[in-house]
Tab-separated table of C-alpha atoms and ligand atoms in Angstrom:
chain	number	residue	atom	x	y	z
A	1	MET	CA	29.312	10.251	13.494
A	2	ASN	CA	30.124	6.905	12.255
A	3	LYS	CA	31.113	6.169	8.778
A	4	ILE	CA	29.672	4.191	6.627
A	5	LEU	CA	31.311	2.272	3.679
A	6	LEU	CA	28.849	1.160	0.424
A	7	ARG	CA	28.754	-1.520	-2.001
A	8	GLU	CA	26.183	-1.592	-4.889
A	9	GLY	CA	27.495	-3.867	-7.158
A	10	SER	CA	30.678	-2.071	-8.810
A	11	ARG	CA	30.134	0.556	-7.291
A	12	ILE	CA	31.499	1.725	-3.182
A	13	CYS	CA	31.439	4.591	-1.801
A	14	VAL	CA	32.192	5.915	1.813
A	15	ILE	CA	28.998	8.192	3.483
A	16	GLN	CA	28.738	9.008	7.144
A	17	THR	CA	25.850	9.451	8.695
A	18	GLN	CA	23.534	12.175	10.731
A	19	GLY	CA	22.497	12.071	13.915
A	20	GLN	CA	19.935	9.522	15.357
A	21	GLN	CA	19.031	8.653	11.831
A	22	SER	CA	17.928	5.105	10.580
A	23	LEU	CA	20.114	3.623	7.920
A	24	LEU	CA	16.503	4.058	5.662
A	25	ASP	CA	17.241	8.166	6.165
A	26	THR	CA	20.718	7.726	5.856
A	27	LEU	CA	21.152	6.096	2.304
A	28	ARG	CA	17.826	7.992	0.716
A	29	LYS	CA	19.654	11.913	2.681
A	30	GLU	CA	22.812	10.443	-0.289
A	31	GLY	CA	20.304	9.871	-2.868
A	32	PHE	CA	20.594	5.806	-2.562
A	33	PHE	CA	16.990	4.738	-3.607
A	34	VAL	CA	16.458	1.335	-1.275
A	35	TYR	CA	13.390	0.057	-1.462
A	36	ALA	CA	11.059	1.468	0.617
A	37	PRO	CA	6.898	0.787	0.074
A	38	CYS	CA	6.029	1.060	3.526
A	39	GLY	CA	7.185	4.578	3.376
A	40	GLY	CA	10.194	3.689	6.742
A	41	LYS	CA	7.431	2.392	9.066
A	42	GLY	CA	8.574	-0.831	9.697
A	43	ARG	CA	5.561	-3.292	8.621
A	44	CYS	CA	6.368	-4.148	5.558
A	45	GLY	CA	9.649	-6.436	5.406
A	46	LYS	CA	10.753	-4.716	2.219
A	47	CYS	CA	14.007	-2.735	3.200
A	48	LEU	CA	16.663	-5.490	3.031
A	49	VAL	CA	19.869	-4.407	3.085
A	50	GLU	CA	23.294	-6.162	4.016
A	51	ILE	CA	25.761	-5.328	7.307
A	52	ARG	CA	28.738	-7.336	6.994
A	53	GLY	CA	29.305	-9.198	9.857
A	54	GLU	CA	25.698	-8.752	10.722
A	55	GLY	CA	23.268	-10.193	7.736
A	56	LYS	CA	20.309	-8.873	6.037
A	57	VAL	CA	18.326	-6.406	8.291
A	58	LEU	CA	15.861	-3.153	7.656
A	59	ALA	CA	17.638	-0.467	6.711
A	60	CYS	CA	14.500	1.901	8.217
A	61	ASN	CA	15.017	-0.100	11.943
A	62	TYR	CA	18.710	-0.067	11.866
A	63	TYR	CA	20.114	3.043	13.088
A	64	PRO	CA	23.856	2.392	12.945
A	65	ASP	CA	25.865	3.070	16.425
A	66	LYS	CA	29.437	2.127	15.143
A	67	ASP	CA	30.807	2.569	11.143
A	68	ILE	CA	29.517	-0.546	9.145
A	69	GLU	CA	29.411	-1.708	5.353
A	70	VAL	CA	26.522	-1.991	3.870
A	71	ILE	CA	25.639	-4.029	0.997
A	72	LEU	CA	22.918	-2.993	-1.469
A	73	PRO	CA	21.232	-5.205	-3.450
A	74	ALA	CA	22.515	-5.100	-7.282
A	75	LYS	CA	20.395	-2.019	-9.450
A	76	GLU	CA	16.695	-2.723	-10.382
A	77	GLU	CA	16.397	-3.704	-13.941
A	78	ALA	CA	12.730	-3.876	-14.578
A	79	GLN	CA	9.745	-4.288	-16.369
A	80	ILE	CA	8.247	-1.145	-18.037
A	81	LEU	CA	5.506	-0.584	-20.188
A	82	THR	CA	6.637	1.983	-23.181
A	83	THR	CA	5.174	0.732	-26.193
A	84	GLN	CA	2.379	2.030	-28.955
A	85	THR	CA	0.126	-0.385	-29.824
A	86	THR	CA	-3.257	-0.369	-32.721
A	87	PHE	CA	-5.638	0.445	-30.420
A	88	LEU	CA	-3.912	4.044	-29.702
A	89	GLU	CA	-4.307	6.331	-32.373
A	90	ASP	CA	-0.402	7.278	-34.262
A	91	LEU	CA	-1.354	11.107	-35.383
A	92	PRO	CA	0.116	13.146	-38.127
A	93	PRO	CA	2.583	15.435	-36.505
A	94	VAL	CA	1.146	18.563	-36.530
A	95	HIS	CA	1.632	21.981	-34.367
A	96	SER	CA	1.694	25.371	-35.470
A	97	ARG	CA	4.506	26.758	-32.095
A	98	GLN	CA	7.283	28.405	-32.427
A	99	LEU	CA	10.022	26.438	-32.332
A	100	PHE	CA	12.747	28.599	-30.613
A	101	HIS	CA	16.551	26.350	-31.595
A	102	PRO	CA	15.094	23.977	-35.736
A	103	ASP	CA	16.566	20.962	-33.803
A	104	ALA	CA	13.993	21.960	-30.277
A	105	TYR	CA	12.937	19.052	-28.814
A	106	GLY	CA	9.882	17.842	-26.601
A	107	VAL	CA	8.974	15.615	-24.049
A	108	ALA	CA	6.217	13.603	-23.329
A	109	ILE	CA	6.239	11.721	-19.058
A	110	ASP	CA	4.246	9.071	-18.095
A	111	LEU	CA	4.694	10.059	-14.500
A	112	GLY	CA	3.493	7.069	-12.443
A	113	THR	CA	3.836	6.199	-8.105
A	114	THR	CA	5.979	3.016	-9.607
A	115	THR	CA	8.138	3.656	-12.701
A	116	VAL	CA	8.477	6.784	-15.208
A	117	VAL	CA	8.741	7.143	-18.877
A	118	CYS	CA	9.651	9.515	-20.958
A	119	TYR	CA	9.516	9.848	-25.215
A	120	PHE	CA	12.133	12.252	-26.196
A	121	VAL	CA	10.655	13.843	-29.233
A	122	HIS	CA	11.850	15.922	-32.596
A	123	LEU	CA	9.190	18.961	-32.076
A	124	ALA	CA	10.155	20.143	-36.291
A	125	SER	CA	9.820	16.627	-37.687
A	126	GLY	CA	7.948	14.725	-34.431
A	127	ARG	CA	10.388	11.909	-34.575
A	128	ILE	CA	11.055	9.966	-31.479
A	129	LEU	CA	13.943	9.992	-30.618
A	130	LYS	CA	14.561	8.298	-27.793
A	131	ILE	CA	12.479	6.483	-25.412
A	132	SER	CA	14.109	5.988	-21.663
A	133	SER	CA	12.137	4.393	-18.804
A	134	TRP	CA	12.716	3.837	-14.874
A	135	MET	CA	11.244	3.262	-11.439
A	136	ASN	CA	10.478	6.648	-9.652
A	137	PRO	CA	12.626	7.419	-7.165
A	138	GLN	CA	9.812	8.204	-4.635
A	139	LYS	CA	9.594	4.014	-4.190
A	140	ALA	CA	11.869	4.658	-1.539
A	141	TYR	CA	9.520	6.724	0.234
A	142	GLY	CA	6.217	4.371	0.002
A	143	ALA	CA	4.639	2.098	-2.328
A	144	ASP	CA	1.569	3.502	-3.624
A	145	VAL	CA	-0.552	7.096	-2.864
A	146	ILE	CA	-0.677	6.861	0.273
A	147	SER	CA	2.506	6.378	2.320
A	148	ARG	CA	3.604	9.018	0.010
A	149	ILE	CA	0.907	11.580	0.799
A	150	SER	CA	1.988	10.442	4.179
A	151	PHE	CA	5.245	10.669	3.893
A	152	CYS	CA	3.910	14.447	2.983
A	153	GLN	CA	2.673	14.802	6.508
A	154	GLU	CA	5.072	13.429	8.714
A	155	ASN	CA	8.053	15.571	7.615
A	156	PRO	CA	7.773	19.015	7.651
A	157	ASP	CA	9.935	19.264	4.128
A	158	GLY	CA	8.480	15.746	2.746
A	159	LEU	CA	6.717	17.811	0.104
A	160	LYS	CA	10.157	19.152	-0.897
A	161	MET	CA	11.867	16.512	-0.651
A	162	LEU	CA	9.609	14.453	-2.585
A	163	GLN	CA	9.708	16.455	-5.741
A	164	THR	CA	13.180	17.027	-5.951
A	165	VAL	CA	14.164	13.244	-6.162
A	166	LEU	CA	11.920	13.346	-8.360
A	167	THR	CA	12.661	16.364	-10.448
A	168	GLU	CA	16.865	15.076	-10.246
A	169	SER	CA	15.916	11.788	-11.971
A	170	ILE	CA	14.350	13.378	-14.796
A	171	ASN	CA	17.076	15.632	-15.143
A	172	LYS	CA	19.149	13.250	-15.159
A	173	GLU	CA	17.776	11.287	-18.430
A	174	PHE	CA	17.339	14.666	-19.704
A	175	GLU	CA	21.771	15.480	-19.060
A	176	SER	CA	21.928	12.538	-21.499
A	177	PHE	CA	19.658	12.879	-23.946
A	178	LEU	CA	20.821	15.762	-24.805
A	179	SER	CA	24.522	14.894	-24.397
A	180	GLU	CA	23.810	11.820	-26.917
A	181	MET	CA	22.501	14.893	-29.122
A	182	LYS	CA	25.450	17.316	-27.879
A	183	ALA	CA	22.359	19.077	-27.301
A	184	ASP	CA	21.679	22.245	-25.082
A	185	ARG	CA	18.889	22.556	-22.484
A	186	GLN	CA	18.002	25.172	-23.897
A	187	GLN	CA	16.639	22.926	-27.262
A	188	ILE	CA	14.847	21.543	-24.662
A	189	GLN	CA	10.818	23.684	-25.502
A	190	GLU	CA	8.328	21.545	-23.637
A	191	ILE	CA	7.499	19.307	-21.484
A	192	VAL	CA	3.855	17.215	-20.859
A	193	VAL	CA	3.684	15.523	-17.879
A	194	ALA	CA	0.588	12.545	-17.998
A	195	GLY	CA	0.079	11.200	-14.400
A	196	ASN	CA	-2.178	10.593	-11.523
A	197	THR	CA	-3.654	13.673	-9.404
A	198	THR	CA	-0.641	12.771	-6.417
A	199	MET	CA	2.317	12.851	-9.332
A	200	LEU	CA	1.172	15.113	-10.693
A	201	HIS	CA	0.185	17.811	-6.898
A	202	ILE	CA	4.009	16.468	-5.689
A	203	LEU	CA	5.445	17.531	-9.154
A	204	LEU	CA	4.689	21.164	-8.675
A	205	GLY	CA	4.977	21.235	-4.946
A	206	TYR	CA	1.051	21.243	-4.489
A	207	ASP	CA	0.733	19.328	-0.887
A	208	PRO	CA	-1.423	16.120	-1.606
A	209	GLU	CA	-2.557	16.068	1.720
A	210	THR	CA	-6.526	16.702	0.774
A	211	LEU	CA	-6.284	13.629	-1.447
A	212	ALA	CA	-6.416	11.564	0.929
A	213	LEU	CA	-9.103	13.641	3.190
A	214	ALA	CA	-12.529	12.739	2.689
A	215	PRO	CA	-14.583	15.002	0.714
A	216	PHE	CA	-10.915	13.803	-1.616
A	217	THR	CA	-10.264	17.804	-3.464
A	218	PRO	CA	-7.597	17.347	-5.009
A	219	ALA	CA	-5.705	21.090	-5.050
A	220	PHE	CA	-6.324	21.464	-9.016
A	221	THR	CA	-8.245	19.167	-11.768
A	222	ALA	CA	-7.859	21.376	-14.687
A	223	GLN	CA	-3.939	20.940	-17.465
A	224	GLN	CA	-1.719	23.564	-15.418
A	225	VAL	CA	1.135	25.117	-17.625
A	226	LEU	CA	4.170	26.407	-16.077
A	227	GLY	CA	7.185	28.647	-17.605
A	228	GLY	CA	10.098	27.413	-18.321
A	229	ALA	CA	11.614	29.467	-15.541
A	230	GLN	CA	9.266	28.545	-13.504
A	231	THR	CA	10.575	24.812	-13.338
A	232	SER	CA	13.906	23.315	-12.179
A	233	PHE	CA	14.244	20.910	-15.164
A	234	LEU	CA	16.727	21.113	-17.637
A	235	MET	CA	15.122	23.202	-20.201
A	236	HIS	CA	14.387	26.631	-22.379
A	237	SER	CA	12.969	29.015	-19.396
A	238	ARG	CA	10.735	29.939	-21.898
A	239	GLY	CA	9.302	26.573	-22.925
A	240	HIS	CA	6.464	25.291	-21.016
A	241	LEU	CA	5.732	22.240	-19.349
A	242	ILE	CA	2.418	22.020	-19.287
A	243	THR	CA	0.770	18.724	-17.164
A	244	LEU	CA	-2.346	16.956	-18.372
A	245	PRO	CA	-6.372	17.693	-16.987
A	246	CYS	CA	-7.247	15.105	-13.695
A	247	LEU	CA	-11.148	14.113	-13.589
A	248	SER	CA	-10.560	13.722	-9.172
A	249	ALA	CA	-8.199	12.562	-6.510
A	250	TYR	CA	-8.169	9.447	-8.288
A	251	VAL	CA	-9.044	9.214	-12.219
A	252	GLY	CA	-6.387	12.082	-12.573
A	253	ALA	CA	-4.001	12.855	-16.298
A	254	ASP	CA	-2.993	9.027	-16.878
A	255	ILE	CA	-6.754	8.178	-17.681
A	256	VAL	CA	-8.160	11.256	-19.437
A	257	ALA	CA	-5.013	10.399	-21.757
A	258	GLY	CA	-5.894	6.800	-21.808
A	259	LEU	CA	-9.662	7.276	-23.165
A	260	ALA	CA	-8.606	10.498	-25.372
A	261	VAL	CA	-5.409	8.586	-27.059
A	262	LEU	CA	-7.660	5.035	-27.042
A	263	ARG	CA	-8.901	4.153	-31.022
A	264	ALA	CA	-12.396	3.277	-30.144
A	265	PRO	CA	-15.055	2.518	-33.039
A	266	GLN	CA	-16.670	0.635	-30.197
A	267	GLN	CA	-20.096	1.716	-28.818
A	268	ASN	CA	-19.231	0.940	-25.516
A	269	TYR	CA	-16.263	0.028	-23.786
A	270	LEU	CA	-14.776	-0.244	-20.318
A	271	PHE	CA	-10.885	0.989	-19.712
A	272	LEU	CA	-9.389	-0.212	-16.777
A	273	ASP	CA	-5.988	0.870	-15.138
A	274	ILE	CA	-4.850	-1.686	-12.763
A	275	GLY	CA	-2.579	-0.565	-10.420
A	276	THR	CA	-1.975	0.721	-6.998
A	277	ASN	CA	-5.547	1.642	-7.363
A	278	GLY	CA	-8.054	0.373	-9.982
A	279	GLU	CA	-8.746	3.455	-11.815
A	280	MET	CA	-11.068	2.791	-14.964
A	281	ALA	CA	-14.068	3.986	-17.006
A	282	LEU	CA	-17.101	3.607	-19.030
A	283	VAL	CA	-17.795	5.002	-21.882
A	284	LYS	CA	-21.167	4.748	-23.316
A	285	GLY	CA	-21.832	6.809	-26.282
A	286	LYS	CA	-20.733	10.119	-25.292
A	287	GLU	CA	-21.055	9.704	-21.479
A	288	ILE	CA	-17.810	8.658	-19.682
A	289	PHE	CA	-18.559	7.496	-16.052
A	290	THR	CA	-15.390	7.198	-14.382
A	291	CYS	CA	-13.832	5.597	-11.054
A	292	ALA	CA	-11.301	4.634	-8.096
A	293	THR	CA	-11.174	1.536	-6.099
A	294	ALA	CA	-8.522	1.457	-3.493
A	295	ALA	CA	-7.315	-1.743	-4.087
A	296	GLY	CA	-4.246	-1.556	-2.373
A	297	PRO	CA	-0.609	-2.178	-3.356
A	298	ALA	CA	-1.492	-6.518	-3.833
A	299	PHE	CA	-0.881	-6.146	-7.424
A	300	GLU	CA	2.385	-4.568	-7.732
A	301	GLY	CA	3.552	-7.034	-4.370
A	302	ALA	CA	4.533	-4.567	-1.617
A	303	SER	CA	1.816	-6.213	0.646
A	304	LEU	CA	2.721	-9.361	-0.272
A	305	SER	CA	4.942	-11.336	1.728
A	306	CYS	CA	6.851	-12.392	-1.328
A	307	GLY	CA	5.804	-9.736	-3.602
A	308	MET	CA	7.674	-7.392	-5.229
A	309	PRO	CA	7.247	-5.210	-9.271
A	310	ALA	CA	8.518	-6.831	-11.729
A	311	LEU	CA	11.906	-6.561	-11.612
A	312	LYS	CA	14.368	-8.968	-11.809
A	313	GLY	CA	14.268	-12.104	-9.931
A	314	ALA	CA	10.588	-11.813	-9.817
A	315	ILE	CA	8.355	-15.003	-10.853
A	316	SER	CA	5.940	-13.319	-13.978
A	317	SER	CA	3.798	-16.098	-14.696
A	318	PHE	CA	3.291	-19.179	-13.613
A	319	GLU	CA	2.352	-22.287	-14.873
A	320	SER	CA	2.391	-25.542	-12.540
A	321	PRO	CA	5.176	-25.206	-9.906
A	322	ARG	CA	8.047	-26.659	-12.219
A	323	ASN	CA	7.168	-24.197	-14.749
A	324	PHE	CA	7.139	-21.136	-14.227
A	325	ILE	CA	9.513	-17.530	-15.642
A	326	VAL	CA	11.220	-15.467	-13.887
A	327	LEU	CA	12.889	-12.261	-15.160
A	328	GLY	CA	16.207	-11.429	-16.421
A	329	GLU	CA	16.615	-15.177	-15.963
A	330	VAL	CA	18.191	-15.332	-12.750
A	331	GLU	CA	17.266	-17.261	-9.098
A	332	PRO	CA	13.910	-15.814	-7.988
A	333	SER	CA	13.541	-13.831	-4.689
A	334	GLY	CA	9.492	-12.472	-5.555
A	335	ILE	CA	7.110	-12.336	-6.929
A	336	CYS	CA	5.502	-9.666	-9.691
A	337	GLY	CA	1.259	-9.318	-9.478
A	338	SER	CA	0.919	-10.710	-13.252
A	339	GLY	CA	2.759	-14.077	-11.116
A	340	VAL	CA	0.826	-12.885	-8.113
A	341	ILE	CA	-2.617	-13.757	-10.010
A	342	ASP	CA	-1.328	-16.957	-11.520
A	343	VAL	CA	-0.685	-18.931	-8.698
A	344	VAL	CA	-3.827	-17.226	-7.296
A	345	ALA	CA	-5.839	-19.028	-9.869
A	346	TRP	CA	-3.650	-22.244	-10.262
A	347	LEU	CA	-3.922	-22.927	-6.058
A	348	LEU	CA	-7.798	-22.225	-7.150
A	349	ARG	CA	-7.871	-24.512	-9.851
A	350	ASN	CA	-6.414	-27.641	-7.922
A	351	ASN	CA	-8.556	-27.371	-5.169
A	352	PHE	CA	-5.754	-25.630	-2.275
A	353	MET	CA	-7.713	-22.842	-1.792
A	354	ASP	CA	-11.038	-23.460	-2.053
A	355	GLU	CA	-14.012	-20.832	-2.935
A	356	SER	CA	-13.385	-18.943	0.423
A	357	GLY	CA	-10.107	-18.298	-0.328
A	358	LEU	CA	-8.855	-20.919	2.470
A	359	ILE	CA	-5.340	-22.273	1.574
A	360	GLN	CA	-3.843	-25.521	4.471
A	361	GLN	CA	-0.695	-24.303	3.991
A	362	ASP	CA	1.454	-21.558	2.749
A	363	PHE	CA	2.430	-22.913	-0.432
A	364	GLU	CA	5.883	-22.152	-1.846
A	365	ILE	CA	6.612	-21.528	-4.947
A	366	TYR	CA	10.306	-21.703	-5.359
A	367	PRO	CA	12.647	-21.697	-1.118
A	368	GLY	CA	11.878	-18.204	-0.267
A	369	VAL	CA	9.526	-17.332	-2.088
A	370	ARG	CA	5.795	-18.628	-1.054
A	371	ILE	CA	2.168	-16.770	-1.122
A	372	THR	CA	0.416	-16.845	2.706
A	373	GLN	CA	-3.256	-16.799	3.717
A	374	ALA	CA	-2.651	-13.533	4.156
A	375	ASP	CA	-0.724	-12.549	0.100
A	376	ILE	CA	-3.899	-14.437	-0.379
A	377	ARG	CA	-6.635	-12.416	2.047
A	378	GLU	CA	-4.825	-9.409	0.470
A	379	ILE	CA	-5.092	-10.518	-3.232
A	380	GLN	CA	-9.165	-11.351	-2.446
A	381	LEU	CA	-9.617	-8.085	-1.130
A	382	ALA	CA	-8.155	-6.020	-4.690
A	383	LYS	CA	-9.678	-8.589	-6.709
A	384	SER	CA	-13.079	-7.591	-5.634
A	385	ALA	CA	-12.914	-3.530	-5.020
A	386	ILE	CA	-11.453	-3.221	-9.487
A	387	TYR	CA	-14.280	-6.597	-9.586
A	388	SER	CA	-17.225	-4.252	-7.301
A	389	GLY	CA	-15.662	-0.842	-9.533
A	390	ILE	CA	-16.583	-2.122	-12.484
A	391	LYS	CA	-19.754	-3.216	-12.158
A	392	ILE	CA	-21.286	-0.360	-10.187
A	393	LEU	CA	-20.142	1.760	-13.430
A	394	LEU	CA	-22.208	-0.305	-15.165
A	395	LYS	CA	-24.889	-0.062	-13.529
A	396	ARG	CA	-24.406	3.654	-13.389
A	397	ALA	CA	-25.395	4.295	-16.952
A	398	GLY	CA	-27.681	1.535	-17.083
A	399	LEU	CA	-25.713	-1.537	-19.160
A	400	ASN	CA	-25.041	-5.140	-18.693
A	401	PHE	CA	-22.015	-6.658	-19.451
A	402	GLN	CA	-23.796	-8.316	-22.665
A	403	ASP	CA	-23.539	-4.319	-23.573
A	404	LEU	CA	-19.912	-4.177	-23.634
A	405	ASP	CA	-17.992	-4.067	-26.660
A	406	ALA	CA	-14.264	-4.272	-25.000
A	407	LEU	CA	-12.208	-3.855	-22.281
A	408	PHE	CA	-8.926	-2.190	-22.851
A	409	LEU	CA	-6.364	-2.648	-20.272
A	410	ALA	CA	-4.184	-0.102	-19.628
A	411	GLY	CA	-1.585	0.543	-17.583
A	412	GLY	CA	2.488	-1.753	-16.869
A	413	LEU	CA	0.148	-5.111	-14.703
A	414	GLY	CA	-2.537	-4.841	-17.883
A	415	ASN	CA	-0.083	-5.335	-19.905
A	416	TYR	CA	1.609	-7.813	-18.893
A	417	ILE	CA	-1.412	-10.224	-16.893
A	418	HIS	CA	-2.597	-13.373	-18.272
A	419	ILE	CA	-6.501	-12.773	-18.769
A	420	PRO	CA	-7.465	-16.665	-18.434
A	421	SER	CA	-6.258	-16.080	-14.986
A	422	ALA	CA	-7.220	-12.475	-14.016
A	423	ILE	CA	-10.648	-14.261	-14.771
A	424	GLU	CA	-10.535	-17.173	-12.750
A	425	ILE	CA	-9.744	-15.407	-9.990
A	426	GLY	CA	-12.188	-13.257	-10.501
A	427	LEU	CA	-10.793	-9.643	-10.931
A	428	LEU	CA	-12.069	-9.453	-14.348
A	429	PRO	CA	-15.697	-9.976	-15.864
A	430	ALA	CA	-15.577	-13.680	-17.237
A	431	GLU	CA	-18.036	-12.267	-19.446
A	432	LEU	CA	-15.262	-10.703	-21.726
A	433	ARG	CA	-13.737	-12.969	-21.841
A	434	ASP	CA	-13.180	-12.715	-25.773
A	435	LYS	CA	-13.910	-8.440	-25.547
A	436	ILE	CA	-10.720	-7.735	-23.344
A	437	PHE	CA	-7.889	-6.277	-24.784
A	438	PRO	CA	-4.092	-4.260	-23.454
A	439	VAL	CA	-3.286	-1.969	-25.220
A	440	GLY	CA	-0.465	-0.419	-24.072
A	441	ASN	CA	1.452	2.297	-22.497
A	442	SER	CA	-1.686	4.837	-22.491
A	443	ALA	CA	-1.117	7.481	-20.712
A	444	GLY	CA	2.608	7.992	-22.108
A	445	ILE	CA	1.744	7.281	-26.189
A	446	GLY	CA	-1.836	10.226	-24.768
A	447	ALA	CA	1.487	12.343	-23.473
A	448	LEU	CA	3.271	11.714	-26.744
A	449	GLN	CA	0.629	13.146	-29.279
A	450	PHE	CA	-0.477	15.437	-27.165
A	451	LEU	CA	2.790	16.958	-27.967
A	452	ARG	CA	3.173	15.796	-31.213
A	453	SER	CA	-0.636	16.722	-32.450
A	454	GLU	CA	-2.547	20.434	-31.892
A	455	MET	CA	-5.306	18.000	-32.462
A	456	PHE	CA	-5.288	15.752	-29.638
A	457	ALA	CA	-6.319	19.021	-27.064
A	458	ASN	CA	-9.642	18.568	-28.653
A	459	LYS	CA	-9.683	15.214	-28.550
A	460	VAL	CA	-8.573	14.912	-23.822
A	461	ASN	CA	-11.432	18.529	-23.910
A	462	TRP	CA	-13.651	15.728	-24.798
A	463	VAL	CA	-12.734	13.606	-22.355
A	464	VAL	CA	-13.022	15.983	-19.670
A	465	GLN	CA	-16.105	17.540	-20.401
A	466	HIS	CA	-17.871	14.599	-20.808
A	467	SER	CA	-16.700	11.889	-17.355
A	468	GLN	CA	-19.082	12.300	-14.955
A	469	TYR	CA	-16.973	11.059	-11.698
A	470	ILE	CA	-18.526	8.569	-9.336
A	471	GLU	CA	-17.279	8.487	-5.123
A	472	LEU	CA	-17.320	4.915	-4.801
A	473	SER	CA	-15.980	5.441	-0.665
A	474	ASN	CA	-19.623	6.226	0.559
A	475	ASP	CA	-21.298	4.546	-2.227
A	476	GLU	CA	-23.535	1.769	-0.605
A	477	ASP	CA	-23.389	-0.278	-3.726
A	478	PHE	CA	-20.486	-0.639	-3.815
A	479	VAL	CA	-19.958	-1.681	-0.027
A	480	LEU	CA	-22.585	-4.735	-0.576
A	481	GLU	CA	-21.117	-5.054	-3.741
A	482	PHE	CA	-17.605	-5.914	-2.312
A	483	ALA	CA	-18.676	-7.914	-0.738
A	484	MET	CA	-20.308	-10.312	-2.712
A	485	ASN	CA	-17.031	-9.895	-4.714
A	486	MET	CA	-14.586	-11.314	-1.959
A	487	ASP	CA	-14.753	-15.028	-2.805
A	488	PHE	CA	-13.623	-16.748	-5.703
A	489	LEU	CA	-15.933	-18.837	-7.461
A	490	LYS	CA	-15.177	-21.716	-9.693
B	501	FES	S1	9.811	-2.441	6.446
B	501	FES	FE1	11.639	-0.744	6.534
B	501	FES	S2	10.165	0.299	4.539
B	501	FES	FE2	8.978	-0.860	4.843
């Protein structure tokens, strides 16, 4: 056994190595979560940590065989979407549940693959008392749902580990809220969770393996209700944890909650959440067509050479090589989704890239931060997948772009993206240029409405009953569209 002296910002601690474990595994076991998009397979090159005297190493490829000193990247400050907007319902708080305590609390959770947001609510009044957000600690086991599912398949305790790190991180926020309120865990009476299907499976301890294998059958899609005593959360034993219903393996409760909470007077509209998957729905009067496209983690930065989530140090907006914005007012250390889309649009506009996506050489935005040809290819795959998904929904609904009244963008990227750049690279349809609206955190606000107003459950049920899911994995039309939409059009 060797000693590891760890430095993380001002925090210093000493841990021991355990047998033949990689540094990444050792750190994860000790509760230090290094960003590891490929889940520790040595492919993404992102799990860098500094070893004093040796320089930067990949934590997943480093097996300590002596005492070492490790310097971890400072704690992340993430740009996490928590907002309500006028596009989302704000129902009056009405609930007939019996409260166990005059100051009983509820928590609405938006459980994302990348981020987690908690809305703490005073149940009697419906008032929001606190909003907490943080990076999903499961990111240390892979950036997207597929790498998390593989982690569960490859490790006998994988599911338990992912469930535990998540539950612990949520409980930590509960603890801090309860201590601020000078309240007791018995006062947390209800928890409502919206998230994608994989996240909900892991949260509830269901093996997600079937979600990654055709025919992609979830263990459940319906709303799940657990008694407080059946969960590991700091809550009343007779309280409830409710997960909102999903529609399929890749159209989850985050989309259901988003569709239900959308205040949309329009007749025909699109709803799109761009994340590691492009999950989308087309509402045509009383019919809802949904699908999910495997966009890959390009827009979340994980599969790009200098890509990173929207954290401190990420280039988030780019107008020109002399005019770009870095999150957190520090030196740039990478580029996040909204920045990448801007850069690709700029390269196209200024003829540094042709319509097929070919660039003459890597484009350096800042020393050490560049976009490579391979990055451009990743972006092409992702943007084509999403645009082609939209085309298939239109086709199945028998509509054209002219028939649509709006395109609502959900999720973090959808809200921070620069719409003209997204149109320029062919991610979003130019035909809808004046009808595209970011709506805020629709999944989180949907969970919040469910917690506060019992009328909202009817909206959720309506969405589930009127939705039909279109599986794209072996859809010939989709394959054709996907090939046709790869190029960038000027
Ligand atoms: S290279 Fe180490 S986690 Fe990807």
